[in-house]
Amino acid sequence: MTAITTKPYNVLIDLIEVYWDDPVAFAEDILQFNPDEWQRNVLNDLANNPFVSVRSGQGVGKTGLEAMSVLWYLCCRPNPKIVCTAPTRQQLNDVLWAEIAKWMESSMVKNFLKWTKTKVYMMGNEERWFATARTATKPENMQGFHEEYMLFVVDEASGVADNIMEAILCTLSGAENKLLMCGNPTRTSGVFYDSHHKDRQDYKTHKVSSWDSPRASKENIERLIRKYGKDSDAVRIRVYGEFPKSNLMYSFLWKCRRPLQRRRLSFVAEPCI
């Protein structure tokens, strides 16, 4: 672990110099988070590429990944702007924003960052050095952000409307502007779907199955398979991280969102959907 000085200005210099292109080491050293192999791969891709898209089953730790990405970029770029969004306020505030708060509170940088219900910012530089939470309800929420270092994190990206994703894509015009999309692949259209198909050449893409995750409860997976069948769209989406065979948004797909994640004794103290 790299030694970090206690003086605020020197801390930022140290973080930027040491962890600029190494979010995995930042997660381990500064946040005490031990990434799974797929999380390591995604973090490394985000460090070296502008657009990254992750489709997954439930309970694999994608919210934890998003929190690591936000805190790494916030601490390892000068004057960054980070916009976090999700289709619903509940998903954004109660899940992703709460996950950021959890890891920030136990980190080595907690004394230099301030968490509020809508913003996390570097103390003494609130107006230019921050991450903010914006619900994906209208394109205007995503517009007006311009900075050399900018990151958009889109949670449950399959549920974000195309006009909102268009606003995000048009905002990302700088060489160091980045996009991370994560979610269950619930529909066969839209920007998230295209990122894994016709637009795949523009993205680093990942697929994560709940079967392959040590965080996901195999008992709950087997229960879903017994109820809906292994070839059902519910299991394709919520377990295997595969897009549905049809584009019908069946209500049970949204009802079977019980976390598949086991409680772990080490760093992950709460379920990360």
Short mmCIF file of C-alpha atoms in Angstrom, two decimals, residues 48-176:
data_model
loop_
_atom_site.label_atom_id
_atom_site.label_comp_id
_atom_site.label_asym_id
_atom_site.label_seq_id
_atom_site.Cartn_x
_atom_site.Cartn_y
_atom_site.Cartn_z
CA ASN A 48 -7.95 3.10 -20.58
CA ASN A 49 -11.11 3.58 -22.67
CA PRO A 50 -13.85 6.22 -22.96
CA PHE A 51 -16.94 3.97 -23.12
CA VAL A 52 -17.57 0.82 -21.04
CA SER A 53 -20.81 -1.19 -20.91
CA VAL A 54 -21.58 -4.03 -18.47
CA ARG A 55 -24.60 -6.34 -18.63
CA SER A 56 -25.08 -8.69 -15.73
CA GLY A 57 -27.34 -10.85 -13.67
CA GLN A 58 -28.40 -9.75 -10.22
CA GLY A 59 -26.24 -9.73 -7.12
CA VAL A 60 -22.83 -9.74 -8.81
CA GLY A 61 -21.59 -6.48 -7.26
CA LYS A 62 -22.21 -3.96 -10.02
CA THR A 63 -23.26 -1.24 -7.56
CA GLY A 64 -19.99 -1.72 -5.72
CA LEU A 65 -18.16 -1.44 -9.03
CA GLU A 66 -19.94 1.83 -9.80
CA ALA A 67 -19.08 3.23 -6.38
CA MET A 68 -15.40 2.33 -6.88
CA SER A 69 -15.42 4.01 -10.29
CA VAL A 70 -16.95 7.21 -8.93
CA LEU A 71 -14.59 7.52 -5.98
CA TRP A 72 -11.51 6.68 -8.07
CA TYR A 73 -12.31 9.27 -10.72
CA LEU A 74 -13.28 11.85 -8.11
CA CYS A 75 -9.96 11.50 -6.31
CA CYS A 76 -7.63 10.86 -9.24
CA ARG A 77 -8.53 13.60 -11.71
CA PRO A 78 -8.14 17.36 -11.19
CA ASN A 79 -11.45 19.24 -11.04
CA PRO A 80 -13.58 16.38 -12.33
CA LYS A 81 -17.33 16.37 -12.83
CA ILE A 82 -19.10 13.04 -12.34
CA VAL A 83 -22.78 12.56 -13.08
CA CYS A 84 -24.51 9.47 -11.68
CA THR A 85 -27.95 8.58 -12.95
CA ALA A 86 -30.55 5.82 -12.91
CA PRO A 87 -34.16 5.45 -14.11
CA THR A 88 -35.68 5.94 -10.65
CA ARG A 89 -34.91 8.06 -7.60
CA GLN A 90 -35.02 4.94 -5.42
CA GLN A 91 -32.38 3.16 -7.50
CA LEU A 92 -30.17 6.23 -7.61
CA ASN A 93 -30.43 7.48 -4.02
CA ASP A 94 -31.17 4.37 -1.96
CA VAL A 95 -28.85 2.02 -3.84
CA LEU A 96 -26.00 3.69 -5.77
CA TRP A 97 -25.64 6.88 -3.73
CA ALA A 98 -25.84 4.92 -0.48
CA GLU A 99 -23.15 2.55 -1.75
CA ILE A 100 -20.85 5.49 -2.46
CA ALA A 101 -21.45 6.80 1.07
CA LYS A 102 -20.64 3.42 2.60
CA TRP A 103 -17.27 3.02 0.90
CA MET A 104 -16.35 6.68 1.30
CA GLU A 105 -16.98 6.57 5.03
CA SER A 106 -14.52 3.70 5.56
CA SER A 107 -11.89 5.01 3.14
CA MET A 108 -8.58 6.80 3.58
CA VAL A 109 -9.99 9.89 1.83
CA LYS A 110 -13.11 10.39 3.95
CA ASN A 111 -11.67 13.52 5.56
CA PHE A 112 -11.25 15.24 2.20
CA LEU A 113 -14.64 14.48 0.66
CA LYS A 114 -18.08 15.71 1.72
CA TRP A 115 -21.15 13.54 1.06
CA THR A 116 -24.64 15.06 0.76
CA LYS A 117 -27.91 13.63 -0.56
CA THR A 118 -27.25 14.96 -4.06
CA LYS A 119 -23.52 15.65 -4.21
CA VAL A 120 -20.10 14.39 -3.17
CA TYR A 121 -17.42 17.04 -3.45
CA MET A 122 -13.82 17.80 -2.62
CA MET A 123 -13.81 20.06 0.43
CA GLY A 124 -12.82 23.60 -0.48
CA ASN A 125 -13.72 23.10 -4.16
CA GLU A 126 -17.44 22.32 -4.16
CA GLU A 127 -18.26 24.12 -7.41
CA ARG A 128 -15.72 22.41 -9.68
CA TRP A 129 -14.65 19.13 -8.06
CA PHE A 130 -17.70 16.92 -7.49
CA ALA A 131 -19.96 13.99 -8.25
CA THR A 132 -23.70 14.59 -8.45
CA ALA A 133 -26.85 12.45 -8.56
CA ARG A 134 -29.37 13.20 -11.32
CA THR A 135 -32.44 11.02 -11.93
CA ALA A 136 -32.87 10.02 -15.58
CA THR A 137 -36.34 11.52 -15.98
CA LYS A 138 -35.66 14.21 -18.61
CA PRO A 139 -32.79 15.10 -20.96
CA GLU A 140 -32.28 18.48 -19.31
CA ASN A 141 -30.98 16.73 -16.18
CA MET A 142 -27.99 15.50 -18.18
CA GLN A 143 -27.15 18.70 -20.03
CA GLY A 144 -24.98 21.66 -19.16
CA PHE A 145 -22.00 19.67 -17.87
CA HIS A 146 -18.69 20.54 -19.48
CA GLU A 147 -15.26 19.76 -18.10
CA GLU A 148 -11.96 18.33 -19.30
CA TYR A 149 -12.34 15.40 -16.90
CA MET A 150 -15.89 14.09 -16.82
CA LEU A 151 -17.49 10.72 -16.07
CA PHE A 152 -21.11 9.63 -16.49
CA VAL A 153 -22.21 6.52 -14.56
CA VAL A 154 -25.55 5.10 -15.73
CA ASP A 155 -27.04 2.49 -13.41
CA GLU A 156 -29.76 0.14 -14.72
CA ALA A 157 -28.90 1.56 -18.13
CA SER A 158 -31.37 -0.63 -20.01
CA GLY A 159 -34.19 1.33 -18.39
CA VAL A 160 -32.91 4.79 -19.37
CA ALA A 161 -34.84 6.35 -22.27
CA ASP A 162 -33.06 6.92 -25.57
CA ASN A 163 -33.54 10.70 -25.56
CA ILE A 164 -31.80 10.89 -22.17
CA MET A 165 -28.95 8.68 -23.35
CA GLU A 166 -28.66 10.88 -26.43
CA ALA A 167 -28.21 13.92 -24.18
CA ILE A 168 -25.48 12.08 -22.27
CA LEU A 169 -23.63 10.97 -25.40
CA CYS A 170 -23.72 14.47 -26.85
CA THR A 171 -22.33 15.89 -23.62
CA LEU A 172 -19.29 13.58 -23.70
CA SER A 173 -17.27 15.56 -26.20
CA GLY A 174 -13.86 15.78 -24.50
CA ALA A 175 -10.90 13.47 -24.89
CA GLU A 176 -10.98 12.58 -21.17
#
